[in-house]
mmCIF file of C-alpha atoms in Angstrom:
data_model
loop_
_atom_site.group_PDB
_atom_site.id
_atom_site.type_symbol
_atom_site.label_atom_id
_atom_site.label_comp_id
_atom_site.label_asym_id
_atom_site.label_seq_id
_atom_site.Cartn_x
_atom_site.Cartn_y
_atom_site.Cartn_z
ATOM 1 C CA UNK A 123 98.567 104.161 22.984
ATOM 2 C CA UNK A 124 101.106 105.818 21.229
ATOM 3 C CA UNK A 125 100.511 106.612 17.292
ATOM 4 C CA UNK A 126 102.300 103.071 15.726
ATOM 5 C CA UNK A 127 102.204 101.253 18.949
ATOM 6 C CA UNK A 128 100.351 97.630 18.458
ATOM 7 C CA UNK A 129 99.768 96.853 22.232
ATOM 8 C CA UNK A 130 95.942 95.327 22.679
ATOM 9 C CA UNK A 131 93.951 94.045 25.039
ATOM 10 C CA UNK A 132 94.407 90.496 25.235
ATOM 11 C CA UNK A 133 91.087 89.458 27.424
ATOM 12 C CA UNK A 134 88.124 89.679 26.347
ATOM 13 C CA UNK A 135 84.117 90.545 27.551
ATOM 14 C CA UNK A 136 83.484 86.999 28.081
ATOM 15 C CA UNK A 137 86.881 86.501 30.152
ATOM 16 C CA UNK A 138 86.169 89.338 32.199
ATOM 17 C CA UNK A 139 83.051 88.066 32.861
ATOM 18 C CA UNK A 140 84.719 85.051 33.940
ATOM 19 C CA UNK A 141 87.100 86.470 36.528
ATOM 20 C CA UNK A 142 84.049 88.209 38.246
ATOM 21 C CA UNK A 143 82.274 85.517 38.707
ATOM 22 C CA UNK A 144 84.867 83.558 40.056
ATOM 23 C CA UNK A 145 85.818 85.961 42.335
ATOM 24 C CA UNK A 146 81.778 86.331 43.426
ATOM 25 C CA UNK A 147 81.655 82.879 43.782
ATOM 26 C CA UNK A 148 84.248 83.480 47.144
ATOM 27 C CA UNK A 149 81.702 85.782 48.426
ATOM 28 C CA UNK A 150 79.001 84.723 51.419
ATOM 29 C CA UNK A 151 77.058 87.709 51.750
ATOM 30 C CA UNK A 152 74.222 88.233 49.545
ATOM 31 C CA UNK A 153 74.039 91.802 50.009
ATOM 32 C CA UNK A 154 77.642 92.391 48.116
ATOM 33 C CA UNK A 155 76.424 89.769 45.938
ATOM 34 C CA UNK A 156 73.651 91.396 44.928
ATOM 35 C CA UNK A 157 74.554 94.951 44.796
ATOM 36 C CA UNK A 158 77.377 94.498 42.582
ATOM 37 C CA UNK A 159 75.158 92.206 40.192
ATOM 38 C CA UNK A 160 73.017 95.010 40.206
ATOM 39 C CA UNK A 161 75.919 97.757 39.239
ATOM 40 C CA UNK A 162 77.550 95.276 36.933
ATOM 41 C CA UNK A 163 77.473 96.250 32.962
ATOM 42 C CA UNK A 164 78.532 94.393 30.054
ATOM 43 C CA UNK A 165 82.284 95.123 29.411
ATOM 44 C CA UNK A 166 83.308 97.562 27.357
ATOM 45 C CA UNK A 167 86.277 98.584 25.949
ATOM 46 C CA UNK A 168 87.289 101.934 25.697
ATOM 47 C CA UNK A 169 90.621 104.052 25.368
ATOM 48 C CA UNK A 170 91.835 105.587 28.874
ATOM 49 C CA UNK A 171 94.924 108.108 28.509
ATOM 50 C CA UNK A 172 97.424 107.446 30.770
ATOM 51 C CA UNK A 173 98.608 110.230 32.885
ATOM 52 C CA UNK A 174 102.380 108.821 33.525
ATOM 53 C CA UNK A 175 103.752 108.308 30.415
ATOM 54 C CA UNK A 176 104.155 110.879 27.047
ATOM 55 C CA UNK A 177 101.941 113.097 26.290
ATOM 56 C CA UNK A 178 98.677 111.356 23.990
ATOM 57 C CA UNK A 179 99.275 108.373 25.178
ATOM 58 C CA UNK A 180 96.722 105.916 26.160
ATOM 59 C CA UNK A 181 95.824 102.260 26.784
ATOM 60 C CA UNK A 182 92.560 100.069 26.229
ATOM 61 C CA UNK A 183 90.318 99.247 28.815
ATOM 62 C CA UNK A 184 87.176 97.426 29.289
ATOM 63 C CA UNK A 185 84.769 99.499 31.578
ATOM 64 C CA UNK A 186 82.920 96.162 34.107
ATOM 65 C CA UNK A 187 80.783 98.441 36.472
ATOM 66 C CA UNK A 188 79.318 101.286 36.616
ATOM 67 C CA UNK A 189 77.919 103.542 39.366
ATOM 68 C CA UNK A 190 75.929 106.307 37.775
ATOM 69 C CA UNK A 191 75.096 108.628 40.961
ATOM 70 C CA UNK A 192 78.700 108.921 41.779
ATOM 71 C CA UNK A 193 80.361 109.147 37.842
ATOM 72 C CA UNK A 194 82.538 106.150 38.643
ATOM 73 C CA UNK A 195 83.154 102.751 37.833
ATOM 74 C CA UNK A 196 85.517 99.701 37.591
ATOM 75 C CA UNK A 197 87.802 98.756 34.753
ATOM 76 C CA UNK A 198 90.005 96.005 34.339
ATOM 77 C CA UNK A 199 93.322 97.018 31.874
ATOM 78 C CA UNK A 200 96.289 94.845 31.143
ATOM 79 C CA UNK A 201 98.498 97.900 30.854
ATOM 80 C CA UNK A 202 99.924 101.636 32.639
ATOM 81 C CA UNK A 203 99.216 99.881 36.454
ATOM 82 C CA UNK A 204 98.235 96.296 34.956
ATOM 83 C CA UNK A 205 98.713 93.907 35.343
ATOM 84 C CA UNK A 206 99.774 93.388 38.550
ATOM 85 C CA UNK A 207 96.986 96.401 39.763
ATOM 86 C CA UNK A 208 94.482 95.568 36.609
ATOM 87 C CA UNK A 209 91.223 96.485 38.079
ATOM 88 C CA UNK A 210 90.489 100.589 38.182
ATOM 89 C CA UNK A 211 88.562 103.040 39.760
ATOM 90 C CA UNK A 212 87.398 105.149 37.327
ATOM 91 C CA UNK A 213 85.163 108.535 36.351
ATOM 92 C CA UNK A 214 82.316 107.392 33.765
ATOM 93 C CA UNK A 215 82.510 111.006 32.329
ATOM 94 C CA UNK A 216 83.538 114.371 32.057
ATOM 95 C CA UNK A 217 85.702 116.154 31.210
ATOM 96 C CA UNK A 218 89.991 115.980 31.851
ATOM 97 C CA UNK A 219 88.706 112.943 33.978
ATOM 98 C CA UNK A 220 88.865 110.342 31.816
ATOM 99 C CA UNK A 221 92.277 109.331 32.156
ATOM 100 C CA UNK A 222 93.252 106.004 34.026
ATOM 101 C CA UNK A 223 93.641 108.248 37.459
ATOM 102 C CA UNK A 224 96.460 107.511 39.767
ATOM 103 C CA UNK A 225 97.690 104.250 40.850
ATOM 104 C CA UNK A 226 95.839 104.296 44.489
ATOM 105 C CA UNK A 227 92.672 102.980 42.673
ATOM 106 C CA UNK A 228 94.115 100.306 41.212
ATOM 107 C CA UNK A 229 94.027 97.076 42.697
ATOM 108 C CA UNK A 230 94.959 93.210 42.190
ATOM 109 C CA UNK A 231 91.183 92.102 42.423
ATOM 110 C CA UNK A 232 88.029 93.359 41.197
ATOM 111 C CA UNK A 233 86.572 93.102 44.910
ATOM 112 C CA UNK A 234 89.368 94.847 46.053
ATOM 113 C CA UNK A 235 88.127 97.553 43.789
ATOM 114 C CA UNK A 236 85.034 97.558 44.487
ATOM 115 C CA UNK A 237 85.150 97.579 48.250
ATOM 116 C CA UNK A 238 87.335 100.748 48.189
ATOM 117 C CA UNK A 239 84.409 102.343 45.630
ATOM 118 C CA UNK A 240 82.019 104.654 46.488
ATOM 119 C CA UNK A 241 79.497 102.183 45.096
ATOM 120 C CA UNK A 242 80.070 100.323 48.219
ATOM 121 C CA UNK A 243 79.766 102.556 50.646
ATOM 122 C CA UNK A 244 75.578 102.509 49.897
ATOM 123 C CA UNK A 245 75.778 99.103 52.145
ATOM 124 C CA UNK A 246 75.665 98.973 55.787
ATOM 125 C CA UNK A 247 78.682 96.575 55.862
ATOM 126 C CA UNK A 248 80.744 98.781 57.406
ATOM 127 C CA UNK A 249 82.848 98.874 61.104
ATOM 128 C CA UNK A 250 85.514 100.509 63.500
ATOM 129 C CA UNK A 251 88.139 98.253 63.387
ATOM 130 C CA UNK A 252 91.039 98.947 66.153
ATOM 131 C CA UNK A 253 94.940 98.185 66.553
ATOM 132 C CA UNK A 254 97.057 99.019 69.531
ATOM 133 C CA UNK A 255 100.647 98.723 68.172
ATOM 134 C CA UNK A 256 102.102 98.230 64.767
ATOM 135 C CA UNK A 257 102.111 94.430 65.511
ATOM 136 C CA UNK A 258 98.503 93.824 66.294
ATOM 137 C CA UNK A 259 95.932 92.546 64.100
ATOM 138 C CA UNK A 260 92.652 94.606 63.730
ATOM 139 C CA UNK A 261 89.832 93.495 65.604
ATOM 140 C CA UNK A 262 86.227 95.140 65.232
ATOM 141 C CA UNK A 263 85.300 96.995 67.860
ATOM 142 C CA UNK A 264 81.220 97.911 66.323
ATOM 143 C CA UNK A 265 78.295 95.642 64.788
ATOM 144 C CA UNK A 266 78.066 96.452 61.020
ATOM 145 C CA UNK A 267 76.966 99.906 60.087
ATOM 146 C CA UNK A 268 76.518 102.844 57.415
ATOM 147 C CA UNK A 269 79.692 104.547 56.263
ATOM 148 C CA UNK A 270 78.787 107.675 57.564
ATOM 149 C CA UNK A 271 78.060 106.378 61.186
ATOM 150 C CA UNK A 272 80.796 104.217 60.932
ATOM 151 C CA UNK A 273 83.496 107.317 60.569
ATOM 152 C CA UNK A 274 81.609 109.289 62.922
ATOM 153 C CA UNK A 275 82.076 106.376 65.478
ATOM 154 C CA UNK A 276 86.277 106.412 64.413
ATOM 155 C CA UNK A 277 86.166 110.089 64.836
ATOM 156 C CA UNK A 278 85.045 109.457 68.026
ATOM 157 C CA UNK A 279 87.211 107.183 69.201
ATOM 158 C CA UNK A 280 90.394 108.582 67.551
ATOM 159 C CA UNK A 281 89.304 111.221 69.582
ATOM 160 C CA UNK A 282 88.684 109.832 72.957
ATOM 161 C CA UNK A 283 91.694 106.919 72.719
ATOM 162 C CA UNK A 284 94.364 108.486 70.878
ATOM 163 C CA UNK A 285 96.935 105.709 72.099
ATOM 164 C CA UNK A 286 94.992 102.914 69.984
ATOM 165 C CA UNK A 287 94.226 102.733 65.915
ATOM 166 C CA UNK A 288 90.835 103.238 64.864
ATOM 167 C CA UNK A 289 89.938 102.779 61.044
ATOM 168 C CA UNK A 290 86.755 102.128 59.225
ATOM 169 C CA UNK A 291 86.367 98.779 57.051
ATOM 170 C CA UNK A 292 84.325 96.013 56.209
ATOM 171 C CA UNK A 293 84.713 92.291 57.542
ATOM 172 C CA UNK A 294 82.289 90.749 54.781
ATOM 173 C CA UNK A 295 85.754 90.051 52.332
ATOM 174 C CA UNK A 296 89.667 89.664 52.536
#
């Protein structure tokens, strides 16, 4: 925030706690379930600076999950790309990266979030999804797999089909 600027977080640990669940409670796969149960922290709130606006300025945050063997995380913030994008992929630490980052890692829902986080890509939830045409939904094209085999598989195919779509993603949430 800027020096005399009152803006505050209006949510609180408790309420954040809240929307998780809720959002958990829409999940069927106890693998999700359970890894992000196992990644989730008490929230936190902490000062993020926020890259687009005036120099030293900054907004509160409350830090939800962290991910330790990649220095990232989740936050949920009402302001900079809240609230319509409140949930955040952020660095735990380090430094010049502990701003708010740029607005491709925010998101509308903390699952959103998390399933573009590296946290996620640990699971093997992952497949090649394909689309012929800018009209044409996805369908997956693989059983569920590692990230890594997953891409190599979309590399492959890219490379063998260039007339069709191939992209990596998970079918376990929408």
């Amino acid at each position: 925030m800027m020096p005399g600027d009152e803006r505050n977080s209006t949510v609180s640990g408790d309420s954040l706690t809240r929307l998780i669940e809720n959002e958990l409670a829409r999940l069927d796969d106890d693998r999700v379930i359970g890894h992000i149960r196992r990644l989730l922290i008490t929230p936190s709130p902490q000062t993020r600076a926020w890259d687009y606006g005036e120099p030293g300025e900054a907004y509160p945050c409350w830090l939800v999950l962290a991910h330790p063997e990649s220095n990232t995380g989740i936050a949920y913030c009402e302001f900079g790309f809240g609230p319509k994008n409140p949930w955040g992929l952020l660095f735990l630490d380090g430094d010049g990266y502990l701003s708010m980052g740029m607005d491709s890692g925010w998101f509308r829902r903390f699952l959103d979030a998390y399933f573009d986080s590296i946290a996620a890509t640990e699971l093997p939830i992952w497949r090649v999804f394909q689309r012929r045409g800018n009209t044409q939904p996805q369908v997956p094209v693989t059983d569920e797999g590692s990230w890594e085999a997953t891409w190599a598989e979309v590399k492959r195919l890219r490379k063998e089909n260039p007339d069709s779509r191939y992209d990596c993603g998970q079918s376990v949430y929408e």
